XYZ file of C-alpha atoms in Angstrom:
571
model
C 61.248 103.184 102.216
C 60.270 104.063 105.696
C 59.883 107.720 105.027
C 57.750 107.117 102.010
C 55.450 104.522 103.497
C 54.955 105.903 106.959
C 56.136 102.697 108.642
C 58.030 103.032 111.871
C 61.693 102.278 111.056
C 64.007 100.398 113.355
C 66.029 97.251 113.918
C 63.561 94.937 112.186
C 63.680 96.851 108.908
C 67.473 97.136 109.150
C 67.959 93.391 109.665
C 65.505 92.570 106.888
C 67.271 94.920 104.458
C 70.724 93.550 105.300
C 69.534 90.027 104.514
C 68.457 90.861 100.958
C 70.594 89.622 98.023
C 70.491 93.127 96.546
C 72.308 94.414 99.632
C 75.122 91.907 99.135
C 75.492 92.850 95.493
C 75.473 96.526 96.491
C 78.419 95.917 98.830
C 80.325 94.233 95.972
C 79.524 97.020 93.535
C 80.522 99.664 96.082
C 83.853 97.872 96.479
C 84.239 97.682 92.685
C 83.568 101.431 92.499
C 86.091 102.426 95.168
C 88.977 100.123 94.228
C 89.888 101.637 90.818
C 89.635 105.156 92.246
C 92.165 104.273 94.967
C 94.465 102.459 92.533
C 94.470 105.093 89.756
C 94.471 108.280 91.859
C 96.455 107.217 94.890
C 98.482 104.019 94.951
C 99.608 104.419 91.354
C 101.709 107.451 92.313
C 103.604 105.364 94.843
C 104.427 102.815 92.128
C 105.538 105.569 89.718
C 107.686 107.159 92.438
C 109.387 103.863 93.157
C 109.988 103.437 89.414
C 111.701 106.881 89.452
C 109.263 108.488 87.023
C 109.818 112.266 87.129
C 107.250 114.506 88.813
C 106.363 116.421 85.628
C 105.446 113.202 83.873
C 103.540 111.996 86.915
C 101.555 115.223 86.765
C 99.976 113.983 83.534
C 98.276 111.258 85.536
C 96.351 113.866 87.516
C 94.178 114.421 84.443
C 92.767 110.963 85.170
C 90.722 112.641 87.884
C 88.845 114.620 85.225
C 87.061 111.416 84.221
C 85.393 111.417 87.640
C 84.801 115.177 87.813
C 83.124 115.377 84.392
C 81.475 111.969 84.218
C 78.055 113.592 83.800
C 79.073 114.591 80.254
C 78.516 111.051 78.980
C 75.884 109.981 81.520
C 73.055 110.324 78.915
C 74.802 107.590 76.924
C 74.722 105.212 79.892
C 71.104 106.117 80.613
C 69.634 105.510 77.160
C 71.959 103.448 74.942
C 72.120 99.648 74.768
C 75.432 97.840 74.182
C 75.175 95.293 71.397
C 75.718 91.811 72.786
C 75.315 92.876 76.426
C 71.758 94.225 76.510
C 70.385 90.957 77.867
C 72.270 91.544 81.101
C 69.898 94.377 81.969
C 69.624 98.140 81.695
C 72.485 98.922 84.108
C 74.430 95.665 84.175
C 75.125 95.944 80.445
C 77.434 98.825 81.429
C 78.571 97.707 84.870
C 79.768 94.181 84.146
C 81.804 94.996 80.992
C 83.381 97.963 82.797
C 84.373 95.751 85.746
C 85.828 93.081 83.469
C 87.669 95.743 81.440
C 89.075 97.296 84.634
C 90.240 93.902 85.853
C 91.940 93.228 82.508
C 93.599 96.687 82.522
C 95.011 96.212 86.035
C 96.376 92.794 85.107
C 97.910 94.261 81.924
C 99.493 97.108 83.901
C 101.169 94.491 86.061
C 102.943 93.210 82.940
C 104.341 96.644 81.994
C 107.381 98.546 83.242
C 106.221 102.096 84.075
C 109.459 103.906 83.256
C 110.265 102.298 79.894
C 106.662 101.715 78.752
C 105.112 104.909 80.096
C 103.117 105.567 76.914
C 101.152 102.336 77.165
C 100.989 102.738 80.918
C 99.402 106.207 80.587
C 96.976 105.089 77.894
C 95.739 102.110 79.910
C 95.445 104.173 83.092
C 93.391 106.788 81.218
C 91.090 104.154 79.720
C 90.794 102.588 83.168
C 89.743 105.882 84.761
C 87.133 106.400 82.033
C 85.815 102.857 82.547
C 85.792 103.402 86.317
C 83.804 106.640 86.045
C 81.395 104.962 83.613
C 80.941 102.103 86.048
C 80.167 104.618 88.815
C 77.380 106.198 86.741
C 75.771 102.802 86.123
C 76.187 101.605 89.731
C 74.567 104.741 91.144
C 71.659 104.336 88.735
C 71.379 100.595 89.555
C 71.141 101.373 93.274
C 68.246 103.755 92.660
C 66.496 101.411 90.210
C 66.501 98.231 92.319
C 65.651 99.766 95.715
C 62.379 98.551 97.188
C 60.629 98.267 100.556
C 62.879 95.393 101.650
C 66.244 96.572 100.329
C 65.573 100.253 100.954
C 67.321 103.065 99.151
C 68.776 104.353 102.426
C 70.321 100.991 103.312
C 71.622 100.366 99.776
C 73.216 103.831 99.790
C 74.905 103.130 103.129
C 76.130 99.688 102.051
C 77.484 101.224 98.830
C 79.502 103.699 100.892
C 80.753 100.919 103.179
C 81.980 98.919 100.201
C 83.536 102.012 98.643
C 85.436 102.973 101.813
C 86.601 99.407 102.383
C 87.977 99.384 98.839
C 89.844 102.618 99.604
C 91.500 100.834 102.514
C 92.331 97.744 100.435
C 93.575 99.712 97.422
C 95.395 102.296 99.535
C 96.963 101.240 102.827
C 96.707 97.490 102.225
C 98.016 97.919 98.676
C 101.105 99.729 99.969
C 101.722 97.015 102.571
C 101.511 94.058 100.213
C 103.455 95.892 97.474
C 106.365 96.221 99.891
C 106.308 92.437 100.284
C 105.349 90.949 96.927
C 106.026 93.856 94.530
C 103.898 96.325 92.582
C 103.193 94.150 89.517
C 101.920 91.323 91.692
C 99.802 93.742 93.742
C 98.074 95.193 90.688
C 97.569 91.717 89.241
C 95.854 90.718 92.497
C 93.610 93.801 92.422
C 92.747 93.062 88.799
C 91.776 89.503 89.692
C 89.455 90.861 92.393
C 87.650 93.079 89.888
C 87.406 90.237 87.373
C 85.797 88.115 90.093
C 83.324 90.883 90.996
C 82.416 91.311 87.327
C 81.757 87.581 87.053
C 79.592 87.533 90.185
C 77.786 90.663 88.984
C 76.352 88.670 86.092
C 73.858 87.177 88.550
C 72.770 90.465 90.181
C 69.147 91.576 89.676
C 68.435 94.443 87.334
C 65.418 96.405 86.173
C 64.267 96.152 83.507
C 65.885 92.812 82.794
C 65.830 92.639 79.022
C 66.330 94.561 75.777
C 62.678 94.280 74.895
C 61.574 96.109 78.029
C 64.191 98.826 77.553
C 63.186 99.346 73.923
C 59.486 99.309 74.808
C 60.015 102.018 77.424
C 62.088 104.080 74.964
C 59.444 103.737 72.241
C 56.721 104.842 74.659
C 58.720 107.928 75.617
C 59.344 108.832 71.971
C 55.690 108.351 71.001
C 54.588 110.424 73.986
C 56.542 113.411 72.652
C 54.145 113.563 69.664
C 50.915 113.400 71.690
C 48.415 116.188 72.250
C 49.498 118.517 75.040
C 53.237 117.979 74.507
C 55.604 120.730 73.379
C 55.707 121.454 69.662
C 58.669 119.795 67.832
C 60.152 123.117 66.669
C 60.269 124.414 70.264
C 61.971 121.232 71.442
C 64.389 121.394 68.495
C 65.535 124.909 69.428
C 66.055 123.930 73.062
C 67.899 120.781 72.019
C 70.127 122.758 69.643
C 71.313 125.078 72.396
C 71.807 122.301 74.967
C 73.561 119.989 72.484
C 75.890 122.797 71.393
C 76.808 123.582 75.012
C 77.430 119.935 75.916
C 79.419 119.294 72.732
C 81.555 122.344 73.471
C 82.224 121.164 77.026
C 83.219 117.697 75.815
C 85.498 119.240 73.164
C 87.236 121.387 75.793
C 87.874 118.409 78.093
C 89.089 116.189 75.226
C 91.397 118.955 73.947
C 92.949 119.292 77.377
C 93.499 115.529 77.669
C 95.061 115.290 74.192
C 97.366 118.240 74.903
C 98.400 116.698 78.223
C 99.332 113.407 76.589
C 100.801 114.647 73.306
C 102.704 117.795 74.282
C 106.184 117.819 75.861
C 106.245 118.326 79.666
C 107.092 122.046 79.525
C 104.100 122.758 77.227
C 101.466 120.645 78.969
C 98.507 122.501 80.512
C 98.222 122.458 84.300
C 95.276 120.278 85.487
C 94.584 122.468 88.524
C 94.569 125.654 86.454
C 92.343 123.947 83.877
C 89.798 123.008 86.540
C 89.886 126.476 88.093
C 89.674 128.351 84.779
C 87.370 126.117 82.767
C 85.503 124.191 85.486
C 83.020 126.996 86.304
C 82.286 127.594 82.631
C 81.762 123.888 82.016
C 79.283 123.819 84.914
C 77.496 126.904 83.555
C 77.375 125.423 80.044
C 76.291 121.910 81.009
C 74.165 122.499 84.125
C 73.140 126.120 84.742
C 72.062 127.191 81.239
C 70.405 123.839 80.385
C 68.567 123.995 83.742
C 67.254 127.472 82.860
C 66.150 126.173 79.452
C 64.506 123.164 81.115
C 62.703 125.491 83.523
C 61.405 127.552 80.608
C 60.197 124.405 78.802
C 58.471 123.150 81.951
C 56.804 126.551 82.389
C 55.614 126.515 78.770
C 53.965 123.152 79.268
C 52.489 124.148 82.633
C 51.019 127.343 81.193
C 49.668 125.601 78.089
C 51.878 127.453 75.605
C 53.514 126.100 72.431
C 51.725 122.748 72.783
C 50.457 120.290 70.189
C 46.698 120.548 69.678
C 46.461 117.089 68.126
C 48.448 113.871 67.947
C 51.179 113.740 65.318
C 52.434 110.608 63.534
C 55.616 108.930 64.859
C 58.758 110.832 63.941
C 61.038 109.698 61.120
C 64.436 110.675 59.752
C 65.788 113.865 61.273
C 62.767 114.203 63.556
C 63.408 110.731 64.955
C 67.045 111.630 65.716
C 65.937 114.908 67.302
C 63.429 113.124 69.548
C 66.091 110.624 70.652
C 68.581 113.360 71.524
C 65.916 115.424 73.281
C 64.938 112.405 75.371
C 68.568 111.770 76.368
C 69.831 115.330 76.976
C 66.912 117.600 77.782
C 64.096 115.481 79.228
C 66.075 114.501 82.383
C 66.519 118.196 83.187
C 62.960 119.125 82.251
C 61.618 116.365 84.492
C 63.825 117.365 87.425
C 63.226 121.121 87.139
C 59.519 120.647 86.469
C 59.120 118.347 89.488
C 61.142 120.503 91.872
C 60.192 123.982 90.644
C 61.701 126.793 92.692
C 62.713 124.200 95.295
C 65.584 123.453 92.924
C 67.365 126.597 94.189
C 67.311 125.234 97.747
C 68.349 121.747 96.605
C 71.312 123.008 94.565
C 72.441 125.250 97.433
C 72.356 122.224 99.751
C 74.231 120.037 97.258
C 76.904 122.704 96.762
C 77.564 123.294 100.472
C 76.951 119.933 102.175
C 80.308 118.283 101.457
C 82.341 121.382 100.595
C 84.256 121.398 103.910
C 85.878 117.980 103.583
C 86.154 118.318 99.772
C 88.272 121.471 100.156
C 90.087 120.494 103.334
C 91.274 117.081 102.077
C 93.990 118.610 99.880
C 95.603 120.423 102.818
C 95.377 117.590 105.362
C 98.891 116.216 104.860
C 100.591 119.647 104.780
C 98.789 120.365 108.062
C 99.737 117.064 109.711
C 103.312 116.872 108.433
C 104.279 120.532 108.059
C 102.292 122.544 110.588
C 102.001 119.918 113.345
C 105.276 118.144 112.456
C 104.061 114.578 112.795
C 106.024 111.815 111.071
C 104.853 109.897 108.016
C 104.305 106.768 110.118
C 102.234 108.666 112.683
C 100.038 110.239 110.016
C 99.623 106.902 108.233
C 98.476 105.267 111.475
C 96.057 108.046 112.415
C 94.520 108.722 108.991
C 94.980 105.612 106.861
C 94.266 102.943 109.459
C 92.430 104.426 112.414
C 90.731 107.059 110.251
C 89.375 104.639 107.655
C 87.870 102.399 110.317
C 86.300 105.507 111.881
C 84.652 106.299 108.522
C 83.330 102.728 108.303
C 81.952 103.087 111.829
C 80.346 106.401 110.850
C 78.722 104.793 107.820
C 77.333 101.998 109.985
C 75.945 104.514 112.487
C 74.540 106.600 109.641
C 72.832 103.579 108.099
C 71.188 102.702 111.404
C 70.105 106.314 111.969
C 68.526 106.397 108.502
C 66.278 103.492 109.455
C 65.659 104.759 112.998
C 65.012 108.524 112.686
C 64.696 109.059 108.930
C 66.673 110.554 106.084
C 66.357 114.293 106.713
C 67.055 114.036 110.450
C 70.202 112.019 109.738
C 71.238 114.425 106.963
C 70.905 117.397 109.320
C 72.755 115.741 112.208
C 75.508 114.677 109.818
C 75.908 118.239 108.545
C 76.085 119.598 112.102
C 78.673 117.063 113.270
C 80.793 117.524 110.127
C 80.804 121.294 110.684
C 81.665 121.120 114.391
C 84.586 118.733 113.881
C 86.392 121.610 112.142
C 86.636 123.235 115.576
C 88.586 120.179 116.775
C 91.182 120.905 114.099
C 91.136 124.582 115.061
C 92.148 123.459 118.556
C 94.986 121.361 117.098
C 96.160 124.388 115.109
C 96.789 126.303 118.370
C 98.405 123.458 120.291
C 95.599 120.951 120.853
C 95.336 121.449 124.633
C 91.618 120.691 124.722
C 91.897 117.582 122.562
C 94.807 116.377 124.675
C 92.790 116.907 127.868
C 89.775 114.969 126.601
C 91.965 112.208 125.184
C 93.738 111.856 128.534
C 90.463 111.909 130.490
C 88.865 109.011 128.589
C 92.012 106.891 128.572
C 92.548 107.192 124.825
C 96.027 108.659 125.283
C 97.100 105.647 127.341
C 95.728 103.222 124.716
C 97.550 104.927 121.830
C 100.776 105.117 123.848
C 100.804 101.298 123.829
C 101.176 101.201 120.021
C 104.679 99.855 119.254
C 107.351 102.276 118.011
C 105.153 105.322 117.266
C 102.667 105.339 120.174
C 102.604 108.543 122.259
C 100.229 110.967 123.971
C 101.022 113.495 121.247
C 99.856 111.037 118.583
C 96.711 110.366 120.632
C 95.290 113.868 120.201
C 95.756 113.720 116.426
C 94.209 110.252 116.214
C 91.374 111.328 118.512
C 90.604 114.329 116.293
C 90.755 112.331 113.055
C 88.508 109.694 114.625
C 85.718 112.183 115.346
C 86.074 113.934 111.996
C 85.950 110.690 110.018
C 83.079 109.372 112.130
C 81.128 112.511 111.187
C 82.198 112.234 107.523
C 80.995 108.630 107.379
C 77.646 109.477 108.947
C 77.156 112.527 106.724
C 78.273 110.597 103.636
C 75.705 107.838 104.191
C 72.934 110.409 104.600
C 74.027 112.534 101.629
C 74.178 109.658 99.149
C 70.765 108.490 100.355
C 69.379 112.027 99.964
C 70.718 112.487 96.429
C 69.394 109.075 95.450
C 65.952 109.950 96.833
C 65.406 113.146 94.837
C 66.253 111.829 91.368
C 63.825 110.082 89.071
C 64.259 106.380 88.422
C 63.540 107.033 84.760
C 66.484 109.436 84.453
C 68.575 108.341 87.441
C 71.940 108.063 85.642
C 71.929 111.620 84.257
C 70.358 113.365 87.251
C 72.521 111.664 89.883
C 75.721 112.155 87.860
C 74.980 115.880 87.532
C 74.308 116.383 91.246
C 77.263 114.324 92.457
C 79.661 116.008 90.014
C 78.693 119.412 91.391
C 79.995 118.474 94.842
C 83.341 117.312 93.426
C 83.935 120.314 91.186
C 82.959 122.952 93.740
C 85.407 121.501 96.248
C 88.129 121.630 93.616
C 87.345 125.213 92.679
C 87.533 126.411 96.275
C 90.975 124.990 97.072
C 92.934 127.840 95.516
C 91.227 130.472 97.648
C 91.563 128.327 100.758
C 95.282 127.810 100.101
C 95.809 131.568 99.881
C 93.907 132.037 103.142
C 96.122 129.474 104.881
C 99.185 131.404 103.715
C 97.769 134.751 104.856
C 95.820 133.901 108.022
C 96.954 130.455 109.149
C 95.085 127.203 109.751
C 93.079 128.323 112.811
C 91.119 130.978 110.887
C 90.546 128.561 108.019
C 89.004 125.955 110.323
C 86.732 128.573 111.878
C 85.639 129.623 108.378
C 84.925 126.040 107.264
C 82.873 125.576 110.453
C 80.632 128.482 109.453
C 80.351 127.112 105.889
C 79.265 123.811 107.391
C 76.655 125.558 109.558
C 75.190 127.096 106.387
C 74.621 123.534 105.172
C 72.832 122.765 108.469
C 70.434 125.683 107.910
C 69.790 124.493 104.346
C 69.127 120.954 105.629
C 66.520 122.328 108.041
C 64.910 124.304 105.202
C 64.817 121.221 102.958
C 63.425 119.151 105.841
C 60.666 121.712 106.292
C 59.976 121.731 102.542
C 59.603 117.976 102.429
C 57.407 117.897 105.538
C 55.013 120.354 103.863
C 54.578 117.920 100.969
C 53.418 115.099 103.189
C 49.748 114.265 103.109
C 47.529 114.004 106.141
C 48.263 110.263 106.322
C 52.016 110.865 106.608
C 52.756 109.434 103.141
C 55.135 111.502 101.004
C 53.341 113.083 98.090
C 54.541 112.420 94.525
C 56.303 115.797 94.413
C 58.567 114.809 97.301
C 59.665 111.396 96.146
C 61.483 110.224 93.020
C 59.290 110.032 89.964
C 58.710 106.553 88.625
């Protein structure tokens, strides 16, 4: 990576990275990650609506989103467990390829069902599909971090992943609606399933690291033996920490499973509300699975650093209950201990940045259509053109620009610029909320209004200012998204990439969800203009945190300009 090696980045490194086979596979895997998300949490509702499934029953399908929000709960499984019969595919591919083939088979099977009369099977398969999709995402994110090297850099792989993901959103969303209107929903889902089956087949040939069961087992054995060496924490101390962490994680999993079972088994009038569940239980799940374990991990790291509660001599390899305890400690606690121990107090800054960087668009996304259709009174066709077609291509353009900026000016500079642009685009929406005179003036001045007015049927100057605003917002979102994924990928350890990345990425999703209720009340009380001004200031907080993190990382660079081990992912 350019930032790690001190090499001057630019076009040559970009072209070289784009020509690597790993980059091509990353584009495919990004597409495979985004397609199920679009089909299960977006397009599926259009199919159910056309099948005249009632809204209360459709509400059950919103629990599918919990698989993505709480995917970190089973990330230790993906990080440390081998699948019998698939381990030869590689450490990550043994999870990715089966998940892709399963998703393809589920989509094809859904195409054979009638949603209204076979809703039970339909719901079950959709739920399994969402779980498989979230599991695939964990493995793909870890694969990207594992296989990155100086040729196929982490920054470029992260950008290509986002490009594939966004393209899949377009194919599974807007394109899916178009072809469904022509060939039917069953045929559309069968086609999407065939695409995923093809990607799973091609994925068999993707590189992976390590490439075999022997290497995975050897690494695991070394980690387990290391826990019993002189200078490591005493087993009874680790057992107490593991007991608390395991109890908290088990409780969180039990709460989520209880909610899902109640949603599927109870009659509509007795089903729990997914939004209320996330608002009421989401913060406690985060506290139980992230905050408290992180505090415990910090205490363990401090004990080891200060030379307390350590083994004074090597102990024999663990057996029986001790062997099970060491395995669970390695899967649940060690990823947090490594991350907290490596980052120290910098973890406070990192978590603050993670929590605020994408919060604006995470919160705002829910209220976009009420704003476009209700407040501004645009038609469905106009909004579809501006957001689904023009907007998606703007995001792809932003990702491309972000990828180039990562190679040209570096990760932290791109991250900071992305945060600033994403914050300032909220002011464009604030202008729309009070009539959009400024956006209309700029659109007219550059000739954009004339170009949009040439669009058949719906083209108009009024549509131009909306499209112009969405273009700049999505361009900023794409740029910021490329930088943010690259940043998250850079601060996790390759050894524990699945767990650490899943935890960090889940925080951004859940915090956005938790803030929507308060934002909705503010819209009702103060109107959209004040909300957009507020989200601008929230975005500027992220800019300040980016500058602080940039300064922190620059301090860790040696005199030669090479990033010190504390600033880069542990190997």
